[in-house]
């Protein structure tokens, strides 16, 4: 694990990220807050591309909690069968849809506690929804961010909660809104798990990773 980088280095890193991608976007396709919750819940242990492929047709016919309930669990399974753990995920989507209809008038709540109370929605999913839909600077730490944070020193931590805290505590406020998107994209396409593409990395001179592939 690298040591935590200092403020000035972090400011320079995120200045470069912002210059290369001023308005980074999450890659999960959605049409409203509800479909975003479903997409993120389905993306656990699956790729965004795989989820998008499965949900394009699904969201055309079930883009609200009530429509999902009307569709039913078996029909939902037919749409998401290509996604890992699809049976359990289908159960959770139906359960959370019922809760949204019965307790929230079919609307997605905007608090982390309320979101995390939904079946299949953990802290990471709640943070993605808070950030992408409600514009709250929440940090959703996935495997890409965890790897990048620890390799580079941007946000080192022994577990995802520690990395989340390191981002919130150390990255300058002006970058907080988009921080996790910049880190996800960098980890997904440049700082990959095997053979990181250090020669193409815009922060390689600031990164503490000792096994650079230059």
Short mmCIF file of C-alpha atoms in Angstrom, two decimals:
data_model
loop_
_atom_site.label_atom_id
_atom_site.label_comp_id
_atom_site.label_asym_id
_atom_site.label_seq_id
_atom_site.Cartn_x
_atom_site.Cartn_y
_atom_site.Cartn_z
CA UNK A 1 0.00 0.00 0.00
CA UNK A 2 1.38 3.40 -0.98
CA UNK A 3 1.47 6.31 1.44
CA UNK A 4 -1.21 9.00 1.26
CA UNK A 5 -0.20 11.69 -1.25
CA UNK A 6 -0.07 15.30 -0.05
CA UNK A 7 -2.64 17.98 -0.89
CA UNK A 8 -0.62 19.66 -3.66
CA UNK A 9 0.05 16.38 -5.45
CA UNK A 10 -3.61 15.38 -5.23
CA UNK A 11 -4.65 18.79 -6.55
CA UNK A 12 -2.37 18.35 -9.55
CA UNK A 13 -3.61 14.80 -10.21
CA UNK A 14 -7.26 15.81 -10.25
CA UNK A 15 -6.52 18.96 -12.23
CA UNK A 16 -5.14 16.65 -14.93
CA UNK A 17 -8.12 14.29 -14.67
CA UNK A 18 -10.48 17.24 -15.05
CA UNK A 19 -8.57 18.63 -18.03
CA UNK A 20 -8.75 15.29 -19.84
CA UNK A 21 -12.44 14.64 -18.99
CA UNK A 22 -14.24 17.75 -17.66
CA UNK A 23 -17.63 16.03 -17.18
CA UNK A 24 -17.03 12.32 -16.54
CA UNK A 25 -20.10 10.11 -16.66
CA UNK A 26 -20.91 6.70 -15.24
CA UNK A 27 -21.22 4.04 -17.92
CA UNK A 28 -24.40 2.33 -16.65
CA UNK A 29 -27.33 3.23 -18.90
CA UNK A 30 -30.49 4.49 -17.16
CA UNK A 31 -33.47 6.74 -17.86
CA UNK A 32 -34.43 7.85 -14.33
CA UNK A 33 -33.51 7.38 -10.67
CA UNK A 34 -35.30 4.05 -10.45
CA UNK A 35 -33.58 2.47 -13.44
CA UNK A 36 -30.25 3.75 -12.07
CA UNK A 37 -30.88 1.94 -8.76
CA UNK A 38 -31.77 -1.25 -10.63
CA UNK A 39 -28.78 -1.01 -12.97
CA UNK A 40 -26.31 -0.45 -10.13
CA UNK A 41 -27.81 -3.29 -8.09
CA UNK A 42 -27.50 -5.59 -11.10
CA UNK A 43 -23.88 -4.53 -11.70
CA UNK A 44 -22.50 -6.22 -8.58
CA UNK A 45 -19.92 -8.78 -9.77
CA UNK A 46 -20.81 -7.95 -13.37
CA UNK A 47 -19.52 -5.54 -16.01
CA UNK A 48 -21.32 -2.33 -16.90
CA UNK A 49 -21.33 -3.40 -20.54
CA UNK A 50 -23.00 -6.70 -19.64
CA UNK A 51 -25.64 -4.95 -17.54
CA UNK A 52 -26.35 -2.39 -20.27
CA UNK A 53 -26.86 -5.14 -22.82
CA UNK A 54 -29.41 -6.85 -20.55
CA UNK A 55 -31.27 -3.74 -19.43
CA UNK A 56 -31.81 -1.89 -22.72
CA UNK A 57 -34.90 -3.89 -23.60
CA UNK A 58 -35.93 -4.28 -19.94
CA UNK A 59 -36.06 -0.54 -19.25
CA UNK A 60 -38.18 0.05 -22.34
CA UNK A 61 -41.00 -1.88 -20.70
CA UNK A 62 -40.23 -1.54 -16.96
CA UNK A 63 -38.87 1.88 -16.06
CA UNK A 64 -40.89 2.36 -12.85
CA UNK A 65 -41.31 0.20 -9.72
CA UNK A 66 -44.95 -0.54 -10.57
CA UNK A 67 -44.14 -1.59 -14.14
CA UNK A 68 -41.43 -3.91 -12.76
CA UNK A 69 -43.94 -5.49 -10.38
CA UNK A 70 -46.39 -5.87 -13.26
CA UNK A 71 -43.65 -7.56 -15.31
CA UNK A 72 -43.00 -10.09 -12.54
CA UNK A 73 -39.97 -12.02 -11.35
CA UNK A 74 -39.92 -14.76 -14.00
CA UNK A 75 -40.17 -12.31 -16.89
CA UNK A 76 -37.47 -10.18 -15.26
CA UNK A 77 -35.21 -13.24 -15.06
CA UNK A 78 -35.68 -13.69 -18.80
CA UNK A 79 -34.17 -10.25 -19.36
CA UNK A 80 -31.22 -10.51 -16.96
CA UNK A 81 -30.27 -14.17 -17.33
CA UNK A 82 -26.89 -13.19 -18.82
CA UNK A 83 -25.91 -11.35 -15.62
CA UNK A 84 -24.21 -13.21 -12.79
CA UNK A 85 -26.36 -14.14 -9.75
CA UNK A 86 -29.44 -13.23 -11.80
CA UNK A 87 -31.97 -15.19 -9.73
CA UNK A 88 -31.03 -13.52 -6.45
CA UNK A 89 -30.80 -10.14 -8.15
CA UNK A 90 -34.26 -10.59 -9.69
CA UNK A 91 -35.71 -11.33 -6.25
CA UNK A 92 -34.10 -8.19 -4.85
CA UNK A 93 -35.30 -5.99 -7.72
CA UNK A 94 -38.88 -7.16 -7.20
CA UNK A 95 -38.61 -6.67 -3.41
CA UNK A 96 -37.12 -3.18 -3.67
CA UNK A 97 -39.73 -2.23 -6.27
CA UNK A 98 -42.52 -3.29 -3.92
CA UNK A 99 -40.99 -1.26 -1.06
CA UNK A 100 -40.70 1.81 -3.30
CA UNK A 101 -44.36 1.50 -4.31
CA UNK A 102 -45.67 0.83 -0.80
CA UNK A 103 -43.45 3.12 1.26
CA UNK A 104 -42.18 5.84 -1.08
CA UNK A 105 -45.06 6.37 -3.54
CA UNK A 106 -42.95 4.83 -6.29
CA UNK A 107 -40.17 7.42 -5.88
CA UNK A 108 -36.50 6.76 -5.15
CA UNK A 109 -35.49 8.29 -1.78
CA UNK A 110 -32.57 10.70 -1.63
CA UNK A 111 -31.02 9.61 1.68
CA UNK A 112 -28.27 7.02 2.05
CA UNK A 113 -30.02 5.28 4.95
CA UNK A 114 -33.28 4.92 3.00
CA UNK A 115 -31.46 3.66 -0.08
CA UNK A 116 -29.42 1.14 1.92
CA UNK A 117 -32.62 -0.21 3.47
CA UNK A 118 -33.66 -1.49 0.03
CA UNK A 119 -32.92 -5.18 -0.74
CA UNK A 120 -29.73 -5.59 -2.77
CA UNK A 121 -28.66 -1.97 -2.23
CA UNK A 122 -25.46 -1.59 -0.25
CA UNK A 123 -23.40 1.48 0.55
CA UNK A 124 -21.66 1.46 -2.83
CA UNK A 125 -24.95 1.35 -4.75
CA UNK A 126 -26.43 4.07 -2.54
CA UNK A 127 -23.38 6.28 -3.11
CA UNK A 128 -23.59 5.85 -6.89
CA UNK A 129 -27.25 6.91 -6.88
CA UNK A 130 -26.61 9.84 -4.51
CA UNK A 131 -23.77 11.04 -6.74
CA UNK A 132 -25.14 10.42 -10.22
CA UNK A 133 -28.79 11.31 -9.67
CA UNK A 134 -28.90 13.67 -6.71
CA UNK A 135 -25.56 15.39 -7.28
CA UNK A 136 -24.24 14.60 -3.81
CA UNK A 137 -20.43 14.21 -3.62
CA UNK A 138 -20.65 10.60 -2.39
CA UNK A 139 -17.78 8.26 -3.20
CA UNK A 140 -18.67 4.79 -4.46
CA UNK A 141 -15.57 2.62 -4.10
CA UNK A 142 -15.36 -0.35 -6.46
CA UNK A 143 -12.43 -2.65 -7.30
CA UNK A 144 -10.98 -0.12 -9.78
CA UNK A 145 -10.94 2.71 -7.24
CA UNK A 146 -9.63 0.44 -4.50
CA UNK A 147 -6.74 -0.68 -6.72
CA UNK A 148 -5.91 2.81 -8.00
CA UNK A 149 -6.22 4.41 -4.57
CA UNK A 150 -3.77 1.97 -3.03
CA UNK A 151 -1.30 1.74 -5.90
CA UNK A 152 -0.97 5.45 -6.48
CA UNK A 153 -1.39 6.88 -2.99
CA UNK A 154 -4.44 8.89 -4.05
CA UNK A 155 -6.57 7.16 -1.41
CA UNK A 156 -4.89 4.23 0.34
CA UNK A 157 -6.86 2.02 2.69
CA UNK A 158 -7.11 -1.59 3.87
CA UNK A 159 -10.78 -1.88 2.86
CA UNK A 160 -13.35 -0.01 0.76
CA UNK A 161 -14.60 2.02 3.74
CA UNK A 162 -11.08 3.24 4.48
CA UNK A 163 -10.54 4.19 0.84
CA UNK A 164 -13.88 6.03 0.80
CA UNK A 165 -12.83 8.00 3.88
CA UNK A 166 -9.42 8.75 2.35
CA UNK A 167 -11.09 10.22 -0.75
CA UNK A 168 -13.49 12.34 1.31
CA UNK A 169 -10.79 13.49 3.73
CA UNK A 170 -7.94 14.23 1.33
CA UNK A 171 -9.13 15.07 -2.17
CA UNK A 172 -9.81 18.81 -2.54
CA UNK A 173 -13.49 19.75 -2.31
CA UNK A 174 -13.61 21.17 -5.84
CA UNK A 175 -12.99 17.66 -7.23
CA UNK A 176 -15.25 15.66 -4.89
CA UNK A 177 -18.31 15.61 -7.16
CA UNK A 178 -16.55 13.76 -9.98
CA UNK A 179 -13.69 12.11 -8.04
CA UNK A 180 -15.05 8.56 -8.12
CA UNK A 181 -15.89 8.75 -11.83
CA UNK A 182 -12.40 9.94 -12.73
CA UNK A 183 -10.90 7.19 -10.58
CA UNK A 184 -13.18 4.46 -11.94
CA UNK A 185 -12.42 5.36 -15.55
CA UNK A 186 -8.67 5.61 -14.87
CA UNK A 187 -8.68 2.27 -13.06
CA UNK A 188 -10.85 0.58 -15.70
CA UNK A 189 -8.87 1.69 -18.75
CA UNK A 190 -5.34 2.72 -17.65
CA UNK A 191 -4.47 1.44 -14.16
CA UNK A 192 -5.76 -2.05 -14.94
CA UNK A 193 -5.14 -5.02 -12.65
CA UNK A 194 -2.66 -6.81 -14.90
CA UNK A 195 -0.08 -4.91 -16.91
CA UNK A 196 -1.21 -1.37 -16.07
CA UNK A 197 -0.77 1.01 -19.01
CA UNK A 198 1.67 3.29 -17.22
CA UNK A 199 3.18 4.61 -20.48
CA UNK A 200 -0.23 6.10 -21.34
CA UNK A 201 -0.92 7.39 -17.81
CA UNK A 202 -1.31 11.15 -17.37
CA UNK A 203 -0.32 10.98 -13.69
CA UNK A 204 2.59 8.50 -13.87
CA UNK A 205 5.12 11.09 -12.64
CA UNK A 206 2.99 11.67 -9.51
CA UNK A 207 2.01 8.06 -8.82
CA UNK A 208 3.77 6.03 -6.11
CA UNK A 209 3.24 2.62 -7.76
CA UNK A 210 6.65 0.92 -7.68
CA UNK A 211 6.04 -1.65 -10.42
CA UNK A 212 5.38 0.81 -13.22
CA UNK A 213 5.30 -0.75 -16.71
CA UNK A 214 7.14 1.97 -18.63
#
